[in-house]
Coordinates of C-alpha atoms and ligand atoms in Angstrom, one line a residue:
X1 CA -26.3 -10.0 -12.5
X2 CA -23.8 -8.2 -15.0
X3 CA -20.6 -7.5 -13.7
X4 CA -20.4 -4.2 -11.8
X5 CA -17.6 -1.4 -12.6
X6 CA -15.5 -0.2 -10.3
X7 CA -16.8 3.0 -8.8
X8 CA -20.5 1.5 -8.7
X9 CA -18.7 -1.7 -6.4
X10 CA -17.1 1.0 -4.4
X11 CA -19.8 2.4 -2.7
X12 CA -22.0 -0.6 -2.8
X13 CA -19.8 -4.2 -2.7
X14 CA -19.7 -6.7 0.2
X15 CA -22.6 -4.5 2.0
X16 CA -24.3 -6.5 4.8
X17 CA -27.7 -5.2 6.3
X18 CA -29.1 -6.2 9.6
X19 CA -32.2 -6.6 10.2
X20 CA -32.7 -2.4 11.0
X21 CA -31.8 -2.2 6.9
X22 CA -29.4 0.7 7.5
X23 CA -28.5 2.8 4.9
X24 CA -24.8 3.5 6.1
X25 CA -22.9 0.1 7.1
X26 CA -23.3 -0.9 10.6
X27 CA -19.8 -1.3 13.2
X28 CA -20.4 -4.3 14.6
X29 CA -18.1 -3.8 17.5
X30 CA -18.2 -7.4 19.0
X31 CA -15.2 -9.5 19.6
X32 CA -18.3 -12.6 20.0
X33 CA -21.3 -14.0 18.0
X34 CA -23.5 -16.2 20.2
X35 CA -24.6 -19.6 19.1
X36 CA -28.0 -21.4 19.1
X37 CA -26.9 -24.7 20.6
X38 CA -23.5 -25.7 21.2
X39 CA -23.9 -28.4 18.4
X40 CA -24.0 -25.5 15.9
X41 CA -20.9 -24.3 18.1
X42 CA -19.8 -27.6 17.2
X43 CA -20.5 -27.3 13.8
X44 CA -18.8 -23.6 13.1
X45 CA -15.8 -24.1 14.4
X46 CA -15.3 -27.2 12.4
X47 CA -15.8 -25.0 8.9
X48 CA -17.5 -22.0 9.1
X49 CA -19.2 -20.9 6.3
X50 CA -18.8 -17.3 4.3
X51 CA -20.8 -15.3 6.8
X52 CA -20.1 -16.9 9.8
X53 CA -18.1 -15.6 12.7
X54 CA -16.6 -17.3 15.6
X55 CA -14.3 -14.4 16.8
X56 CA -13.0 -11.1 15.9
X57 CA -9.4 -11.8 15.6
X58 CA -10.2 -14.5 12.7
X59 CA -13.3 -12.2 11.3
X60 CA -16.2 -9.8 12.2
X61 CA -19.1 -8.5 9.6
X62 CA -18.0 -4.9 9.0
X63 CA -14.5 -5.9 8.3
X64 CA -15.7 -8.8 5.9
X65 CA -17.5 -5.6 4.2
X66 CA -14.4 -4.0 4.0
X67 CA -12.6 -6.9 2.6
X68 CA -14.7 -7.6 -0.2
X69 CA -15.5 -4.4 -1.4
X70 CA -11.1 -3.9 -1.7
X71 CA -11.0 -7.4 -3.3
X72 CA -13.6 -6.4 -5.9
X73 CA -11.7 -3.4 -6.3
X74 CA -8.4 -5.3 -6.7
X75 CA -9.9 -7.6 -9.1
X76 CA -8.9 -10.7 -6.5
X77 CA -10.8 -13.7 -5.5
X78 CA -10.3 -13.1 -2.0
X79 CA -8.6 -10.5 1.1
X80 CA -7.5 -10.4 4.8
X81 CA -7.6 -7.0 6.6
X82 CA -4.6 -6.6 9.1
X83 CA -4.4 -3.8 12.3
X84 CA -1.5 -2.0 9.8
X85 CA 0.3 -1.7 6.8
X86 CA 3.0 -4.0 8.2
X87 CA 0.7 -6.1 9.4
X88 CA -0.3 -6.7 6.3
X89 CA 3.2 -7.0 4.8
X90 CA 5.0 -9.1 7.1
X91 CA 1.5 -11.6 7.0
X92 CA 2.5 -11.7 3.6
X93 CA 5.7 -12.8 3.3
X94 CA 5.8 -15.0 6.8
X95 CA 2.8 -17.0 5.7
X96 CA 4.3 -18.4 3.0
X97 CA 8.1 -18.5 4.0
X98 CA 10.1 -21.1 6.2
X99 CA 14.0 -21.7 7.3
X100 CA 16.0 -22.0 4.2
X101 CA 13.9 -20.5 1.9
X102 CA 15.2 -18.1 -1.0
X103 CA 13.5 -15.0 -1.5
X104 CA 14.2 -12.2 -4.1
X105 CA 13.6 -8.4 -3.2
X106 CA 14.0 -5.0 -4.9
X107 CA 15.8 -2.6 -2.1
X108 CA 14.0 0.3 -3.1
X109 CA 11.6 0.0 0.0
X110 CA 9.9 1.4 2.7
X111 CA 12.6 1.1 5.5
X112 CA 9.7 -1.2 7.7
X113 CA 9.2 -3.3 4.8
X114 CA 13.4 -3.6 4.5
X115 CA 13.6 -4.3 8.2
X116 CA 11.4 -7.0 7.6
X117 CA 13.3 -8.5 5.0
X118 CA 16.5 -7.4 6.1
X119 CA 16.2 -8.3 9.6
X120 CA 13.4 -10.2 10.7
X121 CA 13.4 -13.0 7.6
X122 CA 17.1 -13.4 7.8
X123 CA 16.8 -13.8 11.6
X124 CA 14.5 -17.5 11.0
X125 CA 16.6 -18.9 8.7
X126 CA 15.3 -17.2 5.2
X127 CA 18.3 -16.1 2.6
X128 CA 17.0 -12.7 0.6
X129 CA 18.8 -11.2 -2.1
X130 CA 18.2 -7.7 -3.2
X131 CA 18.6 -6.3 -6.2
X132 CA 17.7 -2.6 -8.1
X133 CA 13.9 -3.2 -9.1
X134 CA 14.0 -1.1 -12.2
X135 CA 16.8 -3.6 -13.3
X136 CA 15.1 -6.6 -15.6
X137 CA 18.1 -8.2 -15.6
X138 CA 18.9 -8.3 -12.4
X139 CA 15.9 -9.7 -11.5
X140 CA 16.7 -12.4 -13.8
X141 CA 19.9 -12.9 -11.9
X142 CA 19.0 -13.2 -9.1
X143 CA 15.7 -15.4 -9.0
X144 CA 16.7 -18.8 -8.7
X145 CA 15.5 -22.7 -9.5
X146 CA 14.4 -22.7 -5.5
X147 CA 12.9 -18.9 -5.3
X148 CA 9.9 -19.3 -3.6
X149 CA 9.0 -15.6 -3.1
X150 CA 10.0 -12.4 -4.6
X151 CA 8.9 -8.7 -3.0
X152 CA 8.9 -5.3 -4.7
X153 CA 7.2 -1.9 -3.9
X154 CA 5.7 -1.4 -7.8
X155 CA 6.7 2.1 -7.2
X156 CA 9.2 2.7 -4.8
X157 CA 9.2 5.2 -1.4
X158 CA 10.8 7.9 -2.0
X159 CA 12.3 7.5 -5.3
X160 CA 9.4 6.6 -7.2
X161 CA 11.2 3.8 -9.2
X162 CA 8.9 1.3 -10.8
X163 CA 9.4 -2.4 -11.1
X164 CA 7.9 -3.8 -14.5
X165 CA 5.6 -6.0 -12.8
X166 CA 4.5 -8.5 -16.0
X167 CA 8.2 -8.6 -16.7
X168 CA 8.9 -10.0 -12.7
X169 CA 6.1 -11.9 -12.3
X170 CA 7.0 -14.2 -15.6
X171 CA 10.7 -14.6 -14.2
X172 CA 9.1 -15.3 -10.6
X173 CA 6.4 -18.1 -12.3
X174 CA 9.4 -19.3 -14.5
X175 CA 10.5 -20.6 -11.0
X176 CA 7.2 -21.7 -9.3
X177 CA 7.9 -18.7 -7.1
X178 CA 5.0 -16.3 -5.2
X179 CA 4.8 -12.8 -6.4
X180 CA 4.0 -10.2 -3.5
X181 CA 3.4 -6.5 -3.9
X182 CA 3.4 -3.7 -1.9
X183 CA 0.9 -1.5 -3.8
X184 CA 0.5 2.2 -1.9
X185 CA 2.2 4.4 -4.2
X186 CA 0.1 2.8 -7.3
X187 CA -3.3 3.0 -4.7
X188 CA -6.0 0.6 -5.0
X189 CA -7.3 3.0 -8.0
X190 CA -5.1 2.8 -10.2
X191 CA -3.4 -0.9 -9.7
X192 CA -3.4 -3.5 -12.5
X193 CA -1.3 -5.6 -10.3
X194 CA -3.4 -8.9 -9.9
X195 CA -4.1 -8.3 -14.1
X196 CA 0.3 -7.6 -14.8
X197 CA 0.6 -11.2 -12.8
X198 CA 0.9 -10.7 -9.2
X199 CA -0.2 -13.4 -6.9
X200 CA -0.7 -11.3 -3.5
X201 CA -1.0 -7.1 -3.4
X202 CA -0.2 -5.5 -0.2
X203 CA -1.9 -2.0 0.5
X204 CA -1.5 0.2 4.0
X205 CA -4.8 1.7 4.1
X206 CA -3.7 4.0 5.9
X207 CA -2.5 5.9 3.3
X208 CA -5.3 6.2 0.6
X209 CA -7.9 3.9 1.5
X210 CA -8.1 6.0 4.8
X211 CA -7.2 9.7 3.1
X212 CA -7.9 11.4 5.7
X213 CA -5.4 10.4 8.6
X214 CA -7.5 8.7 11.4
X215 CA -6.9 5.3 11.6
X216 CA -4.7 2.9 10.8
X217 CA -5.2 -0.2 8.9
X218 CA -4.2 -2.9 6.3
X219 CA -5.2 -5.4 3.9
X220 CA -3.6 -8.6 1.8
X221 CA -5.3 -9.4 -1.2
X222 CA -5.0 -12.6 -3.1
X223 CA -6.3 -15.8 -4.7
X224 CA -8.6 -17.6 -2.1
X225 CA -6.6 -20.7 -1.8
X226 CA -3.6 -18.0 -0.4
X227 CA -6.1 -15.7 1.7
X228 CA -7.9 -18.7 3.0
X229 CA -5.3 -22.2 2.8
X230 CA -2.2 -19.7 3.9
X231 CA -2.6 -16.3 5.2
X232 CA -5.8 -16.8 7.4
X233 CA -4.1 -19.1 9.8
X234 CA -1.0 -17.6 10.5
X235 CA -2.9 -13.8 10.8
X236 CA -6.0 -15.6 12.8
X237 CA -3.4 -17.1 15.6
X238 CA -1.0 -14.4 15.5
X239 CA -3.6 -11.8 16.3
X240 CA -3.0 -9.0 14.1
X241 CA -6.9 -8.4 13.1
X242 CA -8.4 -5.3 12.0
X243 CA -10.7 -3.5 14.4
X244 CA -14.0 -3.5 13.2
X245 CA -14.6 0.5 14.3
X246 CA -11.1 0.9 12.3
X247 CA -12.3 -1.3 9.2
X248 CA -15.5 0.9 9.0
X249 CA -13.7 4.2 8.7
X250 CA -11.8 2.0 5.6
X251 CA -15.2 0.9 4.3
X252 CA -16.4 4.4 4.2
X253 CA -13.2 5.3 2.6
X254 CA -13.4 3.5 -0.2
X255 CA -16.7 5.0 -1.1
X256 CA -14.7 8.3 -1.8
X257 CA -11.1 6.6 -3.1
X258 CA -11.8 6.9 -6.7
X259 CA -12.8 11.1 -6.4
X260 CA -10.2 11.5 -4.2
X261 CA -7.2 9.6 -6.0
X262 CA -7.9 11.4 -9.2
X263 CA -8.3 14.6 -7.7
X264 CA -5.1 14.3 -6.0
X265 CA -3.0 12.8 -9.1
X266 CA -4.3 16.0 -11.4
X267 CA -2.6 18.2 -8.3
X268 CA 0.1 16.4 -8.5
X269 CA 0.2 17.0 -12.4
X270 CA 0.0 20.6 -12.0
X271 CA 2.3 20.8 -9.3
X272 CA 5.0 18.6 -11.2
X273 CA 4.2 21.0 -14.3
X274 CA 4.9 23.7 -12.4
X275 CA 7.9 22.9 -10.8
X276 CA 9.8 21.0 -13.9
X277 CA 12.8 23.4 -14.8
X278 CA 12.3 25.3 -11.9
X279 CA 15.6 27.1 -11.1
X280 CA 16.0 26.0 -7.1
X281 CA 15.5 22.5 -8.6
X282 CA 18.1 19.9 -9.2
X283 CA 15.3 17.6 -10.6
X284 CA 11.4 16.9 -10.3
X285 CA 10.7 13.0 -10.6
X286 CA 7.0 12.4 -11.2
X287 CA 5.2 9.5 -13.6
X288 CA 3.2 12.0 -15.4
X289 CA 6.2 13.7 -16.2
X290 CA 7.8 13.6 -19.6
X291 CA 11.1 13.4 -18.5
X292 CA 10.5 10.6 -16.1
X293 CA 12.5 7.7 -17.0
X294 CA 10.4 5.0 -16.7
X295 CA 7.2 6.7 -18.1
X296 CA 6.0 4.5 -20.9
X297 CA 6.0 1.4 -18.4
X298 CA 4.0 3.0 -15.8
X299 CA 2.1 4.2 -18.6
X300 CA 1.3 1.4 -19.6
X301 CA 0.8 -0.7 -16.4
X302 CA -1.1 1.6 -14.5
X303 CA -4.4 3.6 -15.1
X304 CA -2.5 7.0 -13.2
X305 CA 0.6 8.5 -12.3
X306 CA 0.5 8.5 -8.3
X307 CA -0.2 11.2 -5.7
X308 CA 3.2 11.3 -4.8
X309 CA 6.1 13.3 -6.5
X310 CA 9.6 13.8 -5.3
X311 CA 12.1 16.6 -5.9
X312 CA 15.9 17.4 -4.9
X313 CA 16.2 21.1 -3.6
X314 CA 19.6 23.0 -4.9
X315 CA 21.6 23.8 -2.0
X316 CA 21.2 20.0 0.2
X317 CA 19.7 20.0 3.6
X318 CA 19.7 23.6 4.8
X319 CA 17.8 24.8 1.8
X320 CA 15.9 21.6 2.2
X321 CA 14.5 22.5 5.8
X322 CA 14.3 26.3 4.7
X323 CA 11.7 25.2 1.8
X324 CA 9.5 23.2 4.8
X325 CA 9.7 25.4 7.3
X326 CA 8.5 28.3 4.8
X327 CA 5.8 25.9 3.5
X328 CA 2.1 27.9 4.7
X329 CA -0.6 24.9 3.2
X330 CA 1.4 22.0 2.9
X331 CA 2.3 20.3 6.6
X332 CA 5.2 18.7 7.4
X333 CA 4.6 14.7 8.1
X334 CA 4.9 11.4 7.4
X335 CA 1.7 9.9 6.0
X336 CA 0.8 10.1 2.3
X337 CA -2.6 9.4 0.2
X338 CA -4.1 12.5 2.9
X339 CA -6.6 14.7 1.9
X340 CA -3.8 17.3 3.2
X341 CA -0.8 17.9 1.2
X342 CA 2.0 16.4 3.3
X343 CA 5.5 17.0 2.7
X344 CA 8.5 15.0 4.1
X345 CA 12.0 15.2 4.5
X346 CA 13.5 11.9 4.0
X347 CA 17.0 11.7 4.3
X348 CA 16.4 13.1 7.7
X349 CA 12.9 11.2 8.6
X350 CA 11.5 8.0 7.0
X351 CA 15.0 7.1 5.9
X352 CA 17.4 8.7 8.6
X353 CA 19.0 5.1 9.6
X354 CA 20.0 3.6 6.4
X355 CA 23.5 3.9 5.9
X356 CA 25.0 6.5 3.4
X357 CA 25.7 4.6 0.4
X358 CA 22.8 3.1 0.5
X359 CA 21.1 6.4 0.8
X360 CA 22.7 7.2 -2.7
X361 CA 21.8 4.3 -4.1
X362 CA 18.7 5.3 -3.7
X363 CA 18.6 8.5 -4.6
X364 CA 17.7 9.8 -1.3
X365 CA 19.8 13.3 -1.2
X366 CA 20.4 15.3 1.5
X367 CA 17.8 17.8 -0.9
X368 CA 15.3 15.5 -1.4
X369 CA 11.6 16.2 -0.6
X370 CA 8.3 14.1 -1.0
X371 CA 5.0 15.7 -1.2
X372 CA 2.2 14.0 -1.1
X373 CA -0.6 15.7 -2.9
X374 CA -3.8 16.6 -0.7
X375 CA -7.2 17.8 -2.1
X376 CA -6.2 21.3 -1.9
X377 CA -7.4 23.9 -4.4
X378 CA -4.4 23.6 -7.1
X379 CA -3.9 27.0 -7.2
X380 CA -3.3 27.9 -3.2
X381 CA -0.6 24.4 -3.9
X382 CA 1.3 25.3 -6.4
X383 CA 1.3 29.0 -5.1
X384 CA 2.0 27.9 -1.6
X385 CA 5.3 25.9 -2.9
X386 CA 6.1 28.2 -4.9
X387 CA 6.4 30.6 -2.7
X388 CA 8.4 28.5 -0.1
X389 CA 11.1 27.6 -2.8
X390 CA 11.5 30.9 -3.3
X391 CA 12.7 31.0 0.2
X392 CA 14.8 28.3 0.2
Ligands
PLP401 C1 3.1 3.3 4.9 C2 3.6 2.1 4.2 C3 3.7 0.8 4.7 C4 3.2 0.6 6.1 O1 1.9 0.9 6.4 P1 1.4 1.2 7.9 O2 -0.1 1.3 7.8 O3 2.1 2.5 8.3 O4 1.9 0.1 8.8 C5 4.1 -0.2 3.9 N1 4.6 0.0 2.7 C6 4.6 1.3 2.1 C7 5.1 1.4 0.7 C8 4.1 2.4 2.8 O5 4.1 3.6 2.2

């Protein structure tokens, strides 16, 4: 068979039929599969093969469809869906890691995924140093003879930094050390991660694989030899499995991802647009923007420039809160990737307990908004913030 593209894999890859020959993917909601004979019993928990189950925590049939159809996505061999995001992130860096391990991290992260790092890692024994992920040479720096693993966000939350992840991944390989991404702001549509070098991507599905905020979920993708040899048997005994209900509402997600990715980057192009130079703006930071620093890398190492835009609010907090509260389409929130426009706050939210330096480091003002861009009409969104920055 000739190699399928993306959109076509989307709404057809890793489908499994029963024997009814349903149309839509079945939810096979069973923790069990019953054997023939307890010799084939035997037999399956010694190696089971590609489609056979033993339990639900190490795999079930609708989340293996929802696996594969996000690895042929991703463009790797092989993936592991997890109950979360974090799930999925902290499989991914405690598989692999042990006491007096060295690991290398940008600190432009999601402040669960810093946690992690921060706190949990450092907690069993593993030394992490962090450094500013748009920084080349710090990377270099800081990556070490025995670096076994290095961590960025290829596009950081809030600040929309990117890491040049061909650049990293060269400096990590240098070193024989394991290159792990968290992937949400790039999405699963418009990542060239496993292509720019990275050994494991990390999504939330939450965010855009979901899109339309009802369940949440997670997934590690890698080469099979990491998914199968490493990851699988620290997620199958620690018990952080997928539903299979949840993994079909992901499944069915994807089918849509591509339509609604695009859709939602070309809103937040107009929105950017039309808020660049705006007068109650400090700043509007956005890929697709010309005065974004870092545009020619993400140009050039991703196929779109996010959902997500950021921008700092003249006048701090007060004027901040005035622009949300005034906000009549756009909902205040947390998630991003949503069909509905979401806006956040997060100096006060998401990022309340970081300390304030590190706050600046970041960028993260006391003016700062996110806004994730929904499926709105354009028009009613750019009107609608408009219209509350006018009251801030
Ligand atoms: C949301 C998010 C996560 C965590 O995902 P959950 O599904 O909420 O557990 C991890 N990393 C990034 C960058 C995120 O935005």
């Amino acid at each position: 068979m000739t190699k399928r593209k993306p959109r076509t894999n989307l709404v057809h890859g890793g489908t499994r039929r029963s024997q009814y020959n349903e149309v839509s993917e079945a939810i096979f909601l069973t923790q069990g599969f019953v054997y023939d004979s307890a010799e084939q019993a035997e037999a399956r928990f010694l190696e089971a093969g590609d489609d056979e189950f033993i339990y639900a925590r190490y795999g079930n049939p609708t989340v293996r469809m929802f696996e594969e159809r996000i690895a042929l996505l991703e463009g790797a061999e092989d993936a592991f869906a997890t109950a979360s995001g974090m799930a999925a992130v902290s499989g991914a860096l405690t598989a692999p890691l042990k006491a007096g391990d060295h690991v290398v991290s940008s600190r432009a992260l999601f402040g669960s995924c810093l946690y992690i790092l921060e706190n949990v890692l450092t907690r069993y024994g593993v030394e992490v140093t962090f450094v500013d992920g748009k920084d080349n040479d710090a990377w270099r720096a800081a990556i070490r003879d025995d670096t076994k693993l290095v961590f960025f966000e290829s596009i950081s939350n809030p600040g929309l930094e990117a890491v040049d992840v061909k650049a990293v991944a060269e400096m990590a390989h240098d070193k024989g050390a394991l290159v792990v991404v968290d992937n949400v702001f790039a999405t699963p549509v418009f990542s060239n991660a496993i292509e720019l070098g990275a050994d494991v991507v990390v999504y939330s599905a939450t965010k855009h694989i979901d899109g339309q905020g009802r369940a949440l979920g997670g997934v590690v993708l890698g080469t099979k030899e990491f998914i199968r040899k490493t990851l699988e048997p620290y997620l199958k005994h620690t018990g952080a499995a997928l539903s299979p209900f949840n993994a079909w509402v992901m499944l069915k997600g994807l089918e849509t991802i591509d339509l609604r990715v695009r859709a939602q980057a070309a809103n937040a192009q107009a929105l950017a647009e039309a808020l660049e130079g705006h007068a109650k703006l400090e700043r509007v930071i956005y890929p697709g923007l010309a005065s974004y620093a870092q545009r020619d890398l993400v140009a050039a190492q991703m196929g779109g420039s996010g959902t997500v835009l950021t921008f700092d609010i003249a006048g701090g907090q007060e004027a901040a809160f005035r622009f949300l509260n005034a906000l009549e389409v756009v909902i205040i929130s947390n998630n991003l990737g949503d069909a509905k426009s979401i806006v956040t706050h997060p100096a006060t939210t998401t990022h309340q307990r970081l300390p304030d330096d590190q706050k600046q480091a970041l960028g993260i003002t006391p003016g700062l908004v996110r806004l994730s861009c929904g499926l709105e009409d354009p028009e009613d969104l750019v009107g609608d913030v408009l219209q509350a920055l006018e009251q801030a």
